[in-house]
Amino acid sequence: MAAGGHVVWFKRDLRTRDHEPLQRALQSASHAGGKVLLLQVFEPGLLAHPTTSSRHVRFQWECGDDIQFTLKQESWGLTFHRVHAPVLDVLDHLRQTVGVAAIHSHEETGVLWTFDRDKKVAQWCHAHGVLWHEVSQAGVQRRRTSRAGWVEAWHVNMARPWANPDLESWRASEGREAEVVWPAAWTLQEAPSVAHGADLNGAGPFQPGGERSGHAYLKSFLKEGRIHTYQKHISKPEFSRKSCSRLSPYLAWGAMTIRQVYQALESTSQGRNHHAFGSRLRWHCHFIQKFESEHALEWRNVNRAYDALPVHRNPEWLARWKEGATGVPLVDACMRAVRETGYLNFRMRAMLVSFLTHHMNHAWQDGVEHLARCFLDFEPGIHYSQFQMQAGVTGINTVRIYNPVKQGQEQDPEGNFVRSWVPELESVPSEWIHAPWTAPPMEAAMGGWASEAYPDPMLDLTEAARAARERMWAFRKRPDVKAEGRRILARHVVPPRAQTKGRMREL
Ligand SMILES: Cc1cc2nc3c(=O)[nH]c(=O)nc-3n(C[C@H](O)[C@H](O)[C@H](O)COP(=O)(O)OP(=O)(O)OC[C@H]3O[C@@H](n4cnc5c(N)ncnc54)[C@H](O)[C@@H]3O)c2cc1C
């Protein structure tokens, strides 16, 4: 093994507690009197990736600030280093200046870019005799070929104690920080800039990054009672903003772990809301596990038979969908809200994808990167899998074609959410707010609310939904779709248990 320090490479795990690589690195260095270096690398290639936006980088930067705060507050005697350079250059620099004995990190279930980068890091480690200890993030299991026993293993994992660093031993030991001087061009005073997403709100306010903020959200959800209206409001675009946990960005960037949330949930009194929330924690890992097992989900249909699905490309419609200018109030309000705040609840995310792929008949690939950039909580494993499900190209899930007018009437009956994001419709009465084009012109004129500023829908909603239903159901019956469906079930779905009497379960 090469001589030198233990590098803790922080990726999507920006926290100080329940962090096995950090725990191991301090332990190894304490025992052998070695050196430790805590490192986050902002890689130019990833900053230029089409899924990356400035809100993600800003959130990661704030998580780093919070780590620095904790290190100082708790007198760890360590610095959190943040550099801007390709990771292989960073590792070369460390090898030549302070030496690298081992890299400690989590396994990343990321986009192809990070997968390829990790293969190069593995080659680099091999070439230089450096050990790379990679451990799984809670709940996702690498190199699985089926889901047999997956749920049981997940529960065992969730019940394990947090992997916390033994600070007392570390402080009492001869272990020290590796002292490194970085090339000036790599040092950062603020979050670096990105290549894409200049059209989105870059300034915030967004949910603040950091481990402490994540735990504050968890506390206000479980202990201060936001959870009590969880199920009642989960599908409502306005009320979900308060009644859902809002933990997703903290989980996606690793400011907290699923295990921490699960254990906090288990320690509170239980009820319907708790049960529904607990299931979603498992879904989080279930979807990432899918992506871990089949990363081509990033660019091609999980059910290959859908490659033959005829799609239509209308650049003008696509631009209007991305901007929130389709002329369909709820669709536009949702898109404008997520562009501005980075958040949207599940049902409304699903509706945006349904509108793109079913009403507009675009390929899901045409919108997947745009929404990745919009979502503050972009998590590749959940994002790509959910996109494909909502686009109806798995062949194993029910096809849902959301009617945006009906969704509006059910989930935003007074139209307050629409009015707050589409001010052009501010004076439209609730009766017409979700379909203003259906109001008799006299009604609008007499009420004084006809709005020239807001366009009519860019497509005929009824006709587009009818065509989508025909297209999707005809495809569903094809033998090649069914054959691929069986392969997907075998690979990604939990096999039947005794109590489910032979029915396949998708968690
Ligand atoms: C097209 C589409 C794309 C999505 N992309 C993402 C993404 O990039 N990142 C992301 O975290 N979620 C994504 N989701 C899932 C879901 O919409 C969000 O996790 C949820 O809205 C986040 O809000 P919350 O933290 O308040 O959730 P809560 O309802 O409070 O749930 C708690 C946690 O459970 C997990 N979770 C909740 N719902 C789901 C679900 N349906 N599938 C998997 N995990 C779930 C999340 O980690 C969430 O933080 C996507 C959904 C759709 C339809």
CSV table of N, CA, C and O and ligand atoms in Angstrom, one decimal, residues 221 230 234 244-249 251-252 258 277 280-281 283-284 287 343-346 349-350 353 375 377-380 382-383 386-387 390, ligand 1:
chain,number,residue,atom,x,y,z
A,221,PHE,N,-41.2,18.5,11.1
A,221,PHE,CA,-42.2,17.5,10.4
A,221,PHE,C,-42.7,16.5,11.5
A,221,PHE,O,-43.9,16.4,11.6
A,230,TYR,N,-50.1,15.2,6.5
A,230,TYR,CA,-49.3,14.7,5.4
A,230,TYR,C,-50.2,14.1,4.2
A,230,TYR,O,-50.1,14.5,3.1
A,234,ILE,N,-50.9,15.7,0.5
A,234,ILE,CA,-49.7,15.3,-0.3
A,234,ILE,C,-49.9,15.6,-1.8
A,234,ILE,O,-48.9,15.9,-2.4
A,244,CYS,N,-45.8,18.2,3.5
A,244,CYS,CA,-44.8,17.1,3.2
A,244,CYS,C,-43.6,17.4,4.0
A,244,CYS,O,-43.4,18.5,4.5
A,245,SER,N,-42.7,16.4,4.1
A,245,SER,CA,-41.5,16.6,4.9
A,245,SER,C,-40.5,17.6,4.4
A,245,SER,O,-39.8,18.3,5.2
A,246,ARG,N,-40.4,17.8,3.1
A,246,ARG,CA,-39.4,18.6,2.4
A,246,ARG,C,-38.0,18.2,2.7
A,246,ARG,O,-37.1,19.0,2.7
A,247,LEU,N,-37.9,16.9,2.9
A,247,LEU,CA,-36.5,16.4,3.2
A,247,LEU,C,-35.7,16.0,2.0
A,247,LEU,O,-34.5,15.7,2.1
A,248,SER,N,-36.4,16.0,0.8
A,248,SER,CA,-35.8,15.4,-0.4
A,248,SER,C,-34.4,16.0,-0.7
A,248,SER,O,-33.5,15.3,-1.0
A,249,PRO,N,-34.2,17.4,-0.7
A,249,PRO,CA,-32.8,17.8,-1.1
A,249,PRO,C,-31.8,17.4,-0.1
A,249,PRO,O,-30.6,17.1,-0.5
A,251,LEU,N,-31.8,14.6,1.6
A,251,LEU,CA,-31.5,13.1,1.3
A,251,LEU,C,-30.7,13.0,0.0
A,251,LEU,O,-29.8,12.2,-0.1
A,252,ALA,N,-31.1,13.8,-1.0
A,252,ALA,CA,-30.5,13.7,-2.3
A,252,ALA,C,-29.0,14.1,-2.2
A,252,ALA,O,-28.1,13.4,-2.9
A,258,ILE,N,-31.2,8.2,5.0
A,258,ILE,CA,-32.6,7.6,5.1
A,258,ILE,C,-32.6,6.9,6.5
A,258,ILE,O,-33.7,6.9,7.1
A,277,PHE,N,-45.6,7.9,5.1
A,277,PHE,CA,-44.3,8.5,5.0
A,277,PHE,C,-43.2,7.4,5.0
A,277,PHE,O,-42.3,7.5,4.2
A,280,ARG,N,-42.6,5.7,1.8
A,280,ARG,CA,-41.9,6.5,0.8
A,280,ARG,C,-40.4,6.5,1.1
A,280,ARG,O,-39.6,6.7,0.1
A,281,LEU,N,-40.0,6.3,2.3
A,281,LEU,CA,-38.5,6.2,2.6
A,281,LEU,C,-38.0,5.0,1.9
A,281,LEU,O,-36.9,5.0,1.4
A,283,TRP,N,-39.4,3.6,-0.8
A,283,TRP,CA,-39.4,3.8,-2.2
A,283,TRP,C,-38.2,4.6,-2.7
A,283,TRP,O,-37.7,4.3,-3.8
A,284,HIS,N,-37.7,5.5,-1.9
A,284,HIS,CA,-36.5,6.3,-2.2
A,284,HIS,C,-35.4,5.3,-2.6
A,284,HIS,O,-34.8,5.4,-3.6
A,287,PHE,N,-36.2,3.0,-5.8
A,287,PHE,CA,-35.9,3.6,-7.1
A,287,PHE,C,-34.4,3.7,-7.4
A,287,PHE,O,-34.0,3.5,-8.5
A,343,TYR,N,-39.0,23.3,-5.9
A,343,TYR,CA,-39.8,22.2,-5.3
A,343,TYR,C,-41.2,22.1,-6.0
A,343,TYR,O,-41.8,23.1,-6.4
A,344,LEU,N,-41.6,20.9,-6.1
A,344,LEU,CA,-43.0,20.6,-6.5
A,344,LEU,C,-43.3,19.2,-5.9
A,344,LEU,O,-42.4,18.4,-5.8
A,345,ASN,N,-44.6,19.0,-5.5
A,345,ASN,CA,-45.0,17.8,-4.9
A,345,ASN,C,-45.1,16.7,-6.0
A,345,ASN,O,-45.1,17.0,-7.2
A,346,PHE,N,-45.2,15.4,-5.5
A,346,PHE,CA,-45.1,14.3,-6.4
A,346,PHE,C,-46.2,14.3,-7.5
A,346,PHE,O,-45.9,14.2,-8.7
A,349,ARG,N,-45.5,16.8,-10.2
A,349,ARG,CA,-44.3,16.4,-11.0
A,349,ARG,C,-44.8,15.4,-12.1
A,349,ARG,O,-44.5,15.5,-13.3
A,350,ALA,N,-45.6,14.4,-11.6
A,350,ALA,CA,-46.1,13.4,-12.5
A,350,ALA,C,-47.0,14.0,-13.5
A,350,ALA,O,-46.9,13.6,-14.7
A,353,VAL,N,-44.9,15.6,-16.4
A,353,VAL,CA,-44.4,14.6,-17.3
A,353,VAL,C,-45.5,14.0,-18.1
A,353,VAL,O,-45.3,13.8,-19.3
A,375,PHE,N,-35.3,20.7,-10.2
A,375,PHE,CA,-35.5,20.1,-8.9
A,375,PHE,C,-34.3,20.3,-8.0
A,375,PHE,O,-33.2,19.9,-8.4
A,377,ASP,N,-33.9,18.8,-5.4
A,377,ASP,CA,-33.6,17.5,-4.9
A,377,ASP,C,-33.2,16.5,-6.0
A,377,ASP,O,-33.3,15.3,-5.8
A,378,PHE,N,-32.6,16.9,-7.1
A,378,PHE,CA,-32.3,16.0,-8.2
A,378,PHE,C,-31.6,14.8,-7.7
A,378,PHE,O,-30.4,14.9,-7.2
A,379,GLU,N,-32.2,13.6,-7.8
A,379,GLU,CA,-31.6,12.4,-7.4
A,379,GLU,C,-31.7,11.4,-8.6
A,379,GLU,O,-32.8,11.0,-8.9
A,380,PRO,N,-30.6,11.2,-9.3
A,380,PRO,CA,-30.7,10.4,-10.6
A,380,PRO,C,-31.6,9.2,-10.5
A,380,PRO,O,-32.4,8.9,-11.4
A,382,ILE,N,-34.0,8.2,-8.6
A,382,ILE,CA,-35.5,8.4,-8.5
A,382,ILE,C,-36.0,9.1,-9.8
A,382,ILE,O,-37.0,8.8,-10.4
A,383,HIS,N,-35.2,10.1,-10.2
A,383,HIS,CA,-35.7,11.0,-11.3
A,383,HIS,C,-35.9,10.2,-12.6
A,383,HIS,O,-37.0,10.3,-13.2
A,386,GLN,N,-38.7,7.5,-12.2
A,386,GLN,CA,-40.1,8.1,-12.1
A,386,GLN,C,-40.5,8.7,-13.5
A,386,GLN,O,-41.6,8.6,-13.9
A,387,PHE,N,-39.5,9.3,-14.2
A,387,PHE,CA,-39.9,9.9,-15.5
A,387,PHE,C,-40.4,8.8,-16.4
A,387,PHE,O,-41.4,9.0,-17.1
A,390,GLN,N,-43.9,7.6,-15.3
A,390,GLN,CA,-45.0,8.6,-15.7
A,390,GLN,C,-45.2,8.7,-17.2
A,390,GLN,O,-46.3,9.0,-17.6
B,1,LIG,C1,-41.1,12.8,-12.7
B,1,LIG,C2,-40.7,12.8,-11.2
B,1,LIG,C3,-39.4,13.0,-10.9
B,1,LIG,C4,-39.0,13.0,-9.6
B,1,LIG,N1,-37.7,13.3,-9.3
B,1,LIG,C5,-37.2,13.2,-8.0
B,1,LIG,C6,-35.9,13.6,-7.7
B,1,LIG,O1,-35.1,13.9,-8.6
B,1,LIG,N2,-35.5,13.5,-6.4
B,1,LIG,C7,-36.3,13.1,-5.4
B,1,LIG,O2,-35.9,13.0,-4.2
B,1,LIG,N3,-37.6,12.7,-5.7
B,1,LIG,C8,-38.1,12.8,-7.0
B,1,LIG,N4,-39.4,12.5,-7.2
B,1,LIG,C9,-40.2,11.9,-6.2
B,1,LIG,C10,-41.1,12.8,-5.3
B,1,LIG,O3,-41.8,13.7,-6.1
B,1,LIG,C11,-40.2,13.6,-4.3
B,1,LIG,O4,-39.3,12.8,-3.6
B,1,LIG,C12,-41.0,14.3,-3.3
B,1,LIG,O5,-42.0,15.1,-3.9
B,1,LIG,C13,-40.1,15.2,-2.4
B,1,LIG,O6,-40.8,15.9,-1.4
B,1,LIG,P1,-40.8,15.6,0.1
B,1,LIG,O7,-39.4,15.4,0.6
B,1,LIG,O8,-41.6,16.6,0.8
B,1,LIG,O9,-41.5,14.2,0.1
B,1,LIG,P2,-42.2,13.3,1.3
B,1,LIG,O10,-43.5,13.0,0.7
B,1,LIG,O11,-42.1,14.0,2.6
B,1,LIG,O12,-41.4,12.0,1.3
B,1,LIG,C14,-40.2,11.7,2.1
B,1,LIG,C15,-39.1,11.2,1.2
B,1,LIG,O13,-39.4,10.0,0.6
B,1,LIG,C16,-38.9,9.9,-0.7
B,1,LIG,N5,-40.0,9.9,-1.7
B,1,LIG,C17,-41.2,10.5,-1.6
B,1,LIG,N6,-42.0,10.2,-2.7
B,1,LIG,C18,-41.2,9.4,-3.4
B,1,LIG,C19,-41.5,8.7,-4.7
B,1,LIG,N7,-42.6,8.8,-5.3
B,1,LIG,N8,-40.5,8.0,-5.2
B,1,LIG,C20,-39.3,7.8,-4.6
B,1,LIG,N9,-39.0,8.4,-3.4
B,1,LIG,C21,-40.0,9.2,-2.8
B,1,LIG,C22,-38.1,11.2,-0.9
B,1,LIG,O14,-36.8,11.0,-0.6
B,1,LIG,C23,-38.7,12.2,0.1
B,1,LIG,O15,-37.9,13.2,0.5
B,1,LIG,C24,-39.9,12.6,-8.6
B,1,LIG,C25,-41.2,12.3,-8.9
B,1,LIG,C26,-41.6,12.4,-10.2
B,1,LIG,C27,-43.0,12.0,-10.5
